[in-house]
Each structure stands twice: as structure tokens, then as C-alpha cells.
Short mmCIF file of C-alpha atoms in Angstrom, two decimals:
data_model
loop_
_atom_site.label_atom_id
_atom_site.label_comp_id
_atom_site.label_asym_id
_atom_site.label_seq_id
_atom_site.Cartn_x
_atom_site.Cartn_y
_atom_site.Cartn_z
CA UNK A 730 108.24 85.54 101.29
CA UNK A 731 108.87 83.94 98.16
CA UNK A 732 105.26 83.59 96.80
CA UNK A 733 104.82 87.30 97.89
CA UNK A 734 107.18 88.40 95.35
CA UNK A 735 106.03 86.06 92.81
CA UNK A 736 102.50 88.50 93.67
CA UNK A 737 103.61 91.68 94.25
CA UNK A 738 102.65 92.79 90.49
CA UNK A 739 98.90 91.64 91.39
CA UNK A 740 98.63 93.01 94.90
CA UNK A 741 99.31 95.94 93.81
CA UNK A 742 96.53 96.25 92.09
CA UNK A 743 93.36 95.70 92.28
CA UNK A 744 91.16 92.66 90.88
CA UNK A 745 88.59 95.08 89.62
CA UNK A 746 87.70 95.91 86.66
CA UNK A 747 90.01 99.62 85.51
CA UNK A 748 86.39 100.92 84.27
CA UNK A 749 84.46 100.52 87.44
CA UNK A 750 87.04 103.73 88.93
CA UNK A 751 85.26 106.74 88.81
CA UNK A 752 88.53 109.09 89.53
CA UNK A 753 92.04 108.19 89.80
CA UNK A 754 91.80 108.05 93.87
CA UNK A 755 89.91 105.14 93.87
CA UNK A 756 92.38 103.44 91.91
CA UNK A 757 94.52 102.59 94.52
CA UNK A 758 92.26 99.80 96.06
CA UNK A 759 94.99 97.32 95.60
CA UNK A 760 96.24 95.09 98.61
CA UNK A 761 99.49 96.66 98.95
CA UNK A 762 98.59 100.43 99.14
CA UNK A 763 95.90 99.39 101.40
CA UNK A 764 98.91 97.82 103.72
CA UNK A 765 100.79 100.75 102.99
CA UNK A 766 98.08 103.41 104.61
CA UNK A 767 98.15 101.35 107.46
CA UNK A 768 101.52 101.49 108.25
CA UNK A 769 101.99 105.23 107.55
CA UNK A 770 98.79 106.55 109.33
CA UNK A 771 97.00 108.88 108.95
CA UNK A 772 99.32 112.00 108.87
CA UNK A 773 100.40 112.88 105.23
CA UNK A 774 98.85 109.86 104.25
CA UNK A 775 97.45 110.74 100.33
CA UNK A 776 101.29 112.29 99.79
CA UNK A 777 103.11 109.21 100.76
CA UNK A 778 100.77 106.86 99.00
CA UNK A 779 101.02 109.09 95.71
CA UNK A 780 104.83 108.95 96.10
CA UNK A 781 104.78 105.10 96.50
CA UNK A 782 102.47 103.95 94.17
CA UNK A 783 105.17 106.29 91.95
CA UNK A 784 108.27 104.13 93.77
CA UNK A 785 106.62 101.04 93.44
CA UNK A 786 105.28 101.27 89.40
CA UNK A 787 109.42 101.21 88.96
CA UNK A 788 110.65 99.68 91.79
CA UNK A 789 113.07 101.86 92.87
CA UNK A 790 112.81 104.99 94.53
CA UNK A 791 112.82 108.35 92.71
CA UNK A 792 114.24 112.22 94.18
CA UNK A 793 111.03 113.79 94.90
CA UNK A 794 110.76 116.95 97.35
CA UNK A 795 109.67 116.31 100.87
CA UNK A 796 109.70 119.83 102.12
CA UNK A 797 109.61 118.47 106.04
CA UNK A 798 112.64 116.27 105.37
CA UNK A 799 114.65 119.45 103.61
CA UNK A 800 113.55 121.85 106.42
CA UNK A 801 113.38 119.19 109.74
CA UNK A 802 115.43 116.77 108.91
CA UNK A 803 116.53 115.03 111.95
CA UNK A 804 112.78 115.35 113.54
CA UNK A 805 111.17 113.96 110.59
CA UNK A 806 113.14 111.03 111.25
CA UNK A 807 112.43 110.57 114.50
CA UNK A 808 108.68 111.10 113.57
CA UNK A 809 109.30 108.31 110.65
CA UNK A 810 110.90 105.97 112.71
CA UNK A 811 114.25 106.13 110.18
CA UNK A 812 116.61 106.14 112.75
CA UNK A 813 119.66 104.90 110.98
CA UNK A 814 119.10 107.99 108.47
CA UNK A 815 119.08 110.16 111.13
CA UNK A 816 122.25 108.73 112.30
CA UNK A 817 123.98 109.30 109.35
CA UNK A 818 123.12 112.29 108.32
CA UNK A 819 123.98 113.52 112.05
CA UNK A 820 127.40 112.34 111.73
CA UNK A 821 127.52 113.49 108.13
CA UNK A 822 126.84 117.00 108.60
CA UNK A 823 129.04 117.41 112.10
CA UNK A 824 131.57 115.74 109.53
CA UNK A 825 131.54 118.57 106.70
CA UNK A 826 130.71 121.32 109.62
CA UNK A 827 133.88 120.39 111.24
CA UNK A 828 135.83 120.07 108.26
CA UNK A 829 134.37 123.66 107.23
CA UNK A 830 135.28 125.52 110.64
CA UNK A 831 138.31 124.09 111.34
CA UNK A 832 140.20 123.26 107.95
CA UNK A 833 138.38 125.04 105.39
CA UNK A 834 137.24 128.23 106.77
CA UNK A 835 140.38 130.17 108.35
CA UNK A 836 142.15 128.94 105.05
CA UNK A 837 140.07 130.92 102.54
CA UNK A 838 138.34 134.44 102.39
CA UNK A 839 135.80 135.51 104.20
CA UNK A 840 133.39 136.04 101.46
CA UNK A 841 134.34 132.53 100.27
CA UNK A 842 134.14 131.01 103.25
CA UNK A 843 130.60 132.44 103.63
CA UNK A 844 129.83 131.62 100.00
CA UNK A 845 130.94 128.03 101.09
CA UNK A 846 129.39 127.45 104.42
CA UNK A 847 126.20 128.58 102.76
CA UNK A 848 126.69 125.88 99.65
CA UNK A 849 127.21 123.44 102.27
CA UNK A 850 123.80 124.40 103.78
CA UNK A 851 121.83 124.06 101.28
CA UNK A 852 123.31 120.81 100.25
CA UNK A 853 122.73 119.34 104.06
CA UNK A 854 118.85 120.26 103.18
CA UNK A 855 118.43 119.92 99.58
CA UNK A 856 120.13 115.96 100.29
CA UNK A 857 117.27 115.16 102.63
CA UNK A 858 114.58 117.15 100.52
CA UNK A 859 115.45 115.24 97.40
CA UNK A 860 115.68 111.50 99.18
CA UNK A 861 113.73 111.30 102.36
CA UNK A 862 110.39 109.65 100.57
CA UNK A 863 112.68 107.43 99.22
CA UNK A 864 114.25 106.69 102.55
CA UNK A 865 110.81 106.06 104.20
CA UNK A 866 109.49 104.39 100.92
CA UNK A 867 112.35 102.05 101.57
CA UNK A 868 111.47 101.47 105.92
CA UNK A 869 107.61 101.17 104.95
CA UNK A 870 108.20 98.46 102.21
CA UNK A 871 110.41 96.41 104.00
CA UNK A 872 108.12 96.48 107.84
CA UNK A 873 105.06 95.82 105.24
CA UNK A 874 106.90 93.12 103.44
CA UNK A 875 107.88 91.34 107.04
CA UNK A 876 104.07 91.69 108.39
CA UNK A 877 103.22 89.81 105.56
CA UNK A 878 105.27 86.89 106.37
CA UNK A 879 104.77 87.35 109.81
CA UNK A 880 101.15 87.47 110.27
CA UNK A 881 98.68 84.36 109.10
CA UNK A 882 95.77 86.93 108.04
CA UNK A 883 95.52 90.44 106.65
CA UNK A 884 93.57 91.61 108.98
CA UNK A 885 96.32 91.04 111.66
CA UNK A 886 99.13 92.36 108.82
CA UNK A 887 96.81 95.66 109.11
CA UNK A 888 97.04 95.94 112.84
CA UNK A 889 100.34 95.31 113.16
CA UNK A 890 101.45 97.64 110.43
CA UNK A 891 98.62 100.39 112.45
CA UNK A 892 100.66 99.80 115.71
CA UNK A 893 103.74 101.00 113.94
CA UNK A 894 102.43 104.15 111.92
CA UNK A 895 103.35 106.82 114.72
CA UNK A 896 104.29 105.32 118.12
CA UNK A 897 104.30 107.34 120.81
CA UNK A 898 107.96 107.60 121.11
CA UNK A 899 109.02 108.35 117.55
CA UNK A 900 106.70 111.62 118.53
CA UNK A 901 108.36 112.40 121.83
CA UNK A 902 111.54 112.41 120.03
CA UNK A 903 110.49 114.79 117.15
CA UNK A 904 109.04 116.96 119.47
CA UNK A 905 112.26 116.60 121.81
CA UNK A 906 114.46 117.39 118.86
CA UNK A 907 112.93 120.47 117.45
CA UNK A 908 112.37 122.00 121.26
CA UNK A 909 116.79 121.30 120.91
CA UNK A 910 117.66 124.81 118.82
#
């Protein structure tokens, strides 16, 4: 692990030549976005990567819309694999709903309570909108960071980072918990 990060600047990019890129695509050659793609798949793969290569350039994650995270929140967890998100922001939201209904609501008006239930919506989407790439960012790193130390070749590092991209599973679940409403 430790003379990865003494090489994470170079892996990142490539040891060619900037001038033999014909478009900015083809710039991402680099070990690490290579590892990347195989971990996330094939399924929004060019979006993730662009957000990454963003992430990584200052690394740290940036707010950055994720439209599926704002709108399916709990699902596209499950379909990430970022089940300790998903956790929280469960318990998070039943936190504030229950705190709305029961303390806040009968308390105020009804055209502020509706004015604050609907605040309170937007905030439980616009929170996952704004930070989900970071949160998977964060997941895909960190599983592509431990295949590297875990595997003595690249080419295994790439088939065990494929094997995790979309198990079967992390599907089910997505599917199971947008059939739920």
C-alpha cells in the first residue's frame, strides 16, 4: 500500500506522450481509470469516470448532481453497493419525518407545515443529488485501492474489481426496493 501512494500521481496518468491524444477521451488511458471502469461496469460508465478523474485531480470529492441518487436514492444504493449510505440516510429521513409529523406539524399552520414538509423533501433529495458520486467515488477508490494490494498482477486486480461492478444481488435489491412504493 505504501508504494501505491507514493504512485498514485503517475498511475493516474498515462506514460504517453500528452500529444499522441487525439481528443480528450483518450486521455484517460492511465492505470487507475482503467481500474476504475472495471470496477464500475459498464452502466454509466463515461459519467462516473468523468466525475472521478474530476475527484481524483483534487483528491477530494466535489457536490456534483447525480440525478438517480436525488430521485432513487435508496435503490441507487443498493445498485452501488453503498450500503452504509443507504443506512443512514434511511434512518435519517424516518428521523426528520418523524420529528415533522409528530412534533413539528400539529404545532404550526397548515400552510407552514406544508411549506415545511415540502423543504424537508427537497432537502432529503437535493442531499443525495449533490453527494452520491462522491459517496461512490469514495466505495470505488477504496475496493480499487485494496485489489491493488491484494492481487500480485493487474490483470487479476481487473477481474476482481469486474466481479464487483454489479453483482447480482446489489440488482435484486434495487429492483426489490423500487417495486416497495
Amino acid at each position: 500500500a505504501g508504494a501505491f501512494g507514493a504512485a498514485a500521481y503517475p498511475m493516474q496518468h498515462s506514460l504517453e506522450p500528452e500529444s499522441r491524444f487525439a481528443d480528450e477521451e483518450d486521455k484517460d488511458a492511465g492505470l487507475l481509470p482503467q481500474l476504475y471502469a472495471s470496477r464500475i461496469g459498464p452502466r454509466s460508465q463515461a459519467y462516473y469516470l468523468a466525475q472521478f478523474k474530476r475527484f481524483d485531480a483534487l483528491d477530494r470529492s466535489l457536490p456534483s448532481w447525480n440525478m438517480a441518487a436525488a430521485f432513487f436514492t435508496l435503490a441507487w444504493c443498493c445498485l452501488r453497493g453503498l450500503w452504509q449510505e443507504a443506512a443512514k440516510y434511511l434512518a435519517a429521513i424516518t428521523a426528520v419525518a418523524l420529528i415533522w409529523w409528530f412534533g413539528l406539524r400539529p404545532a404550526m399552520p397548515a400552510a407552514m407545515s406544508l411549506g415545511l414538509g415540502v423543504a424537508l423533501w427537497l432537502a432529503a433529495m437535493a442531499v443525495p443529488g449533490l453527494l452520491g458520486n462522491g459517496w461512490y467515488w469514495r466505495k470505488v477508490r477504496q475496493q480499487t485501492l485494496q485489489a491493488i494490494t491484494d492481487a500480485p498482477n493487474m490483470a487479476q486486480v481487473h477481474s476482481a474489481l469486474q466481479a464487483q461492478a454489479t453483482p447480482a444481488h446489489q440488482k435484486l435489491a434495487a429492483m426489490l426496493v423500487l417495486a416497495l412504493p
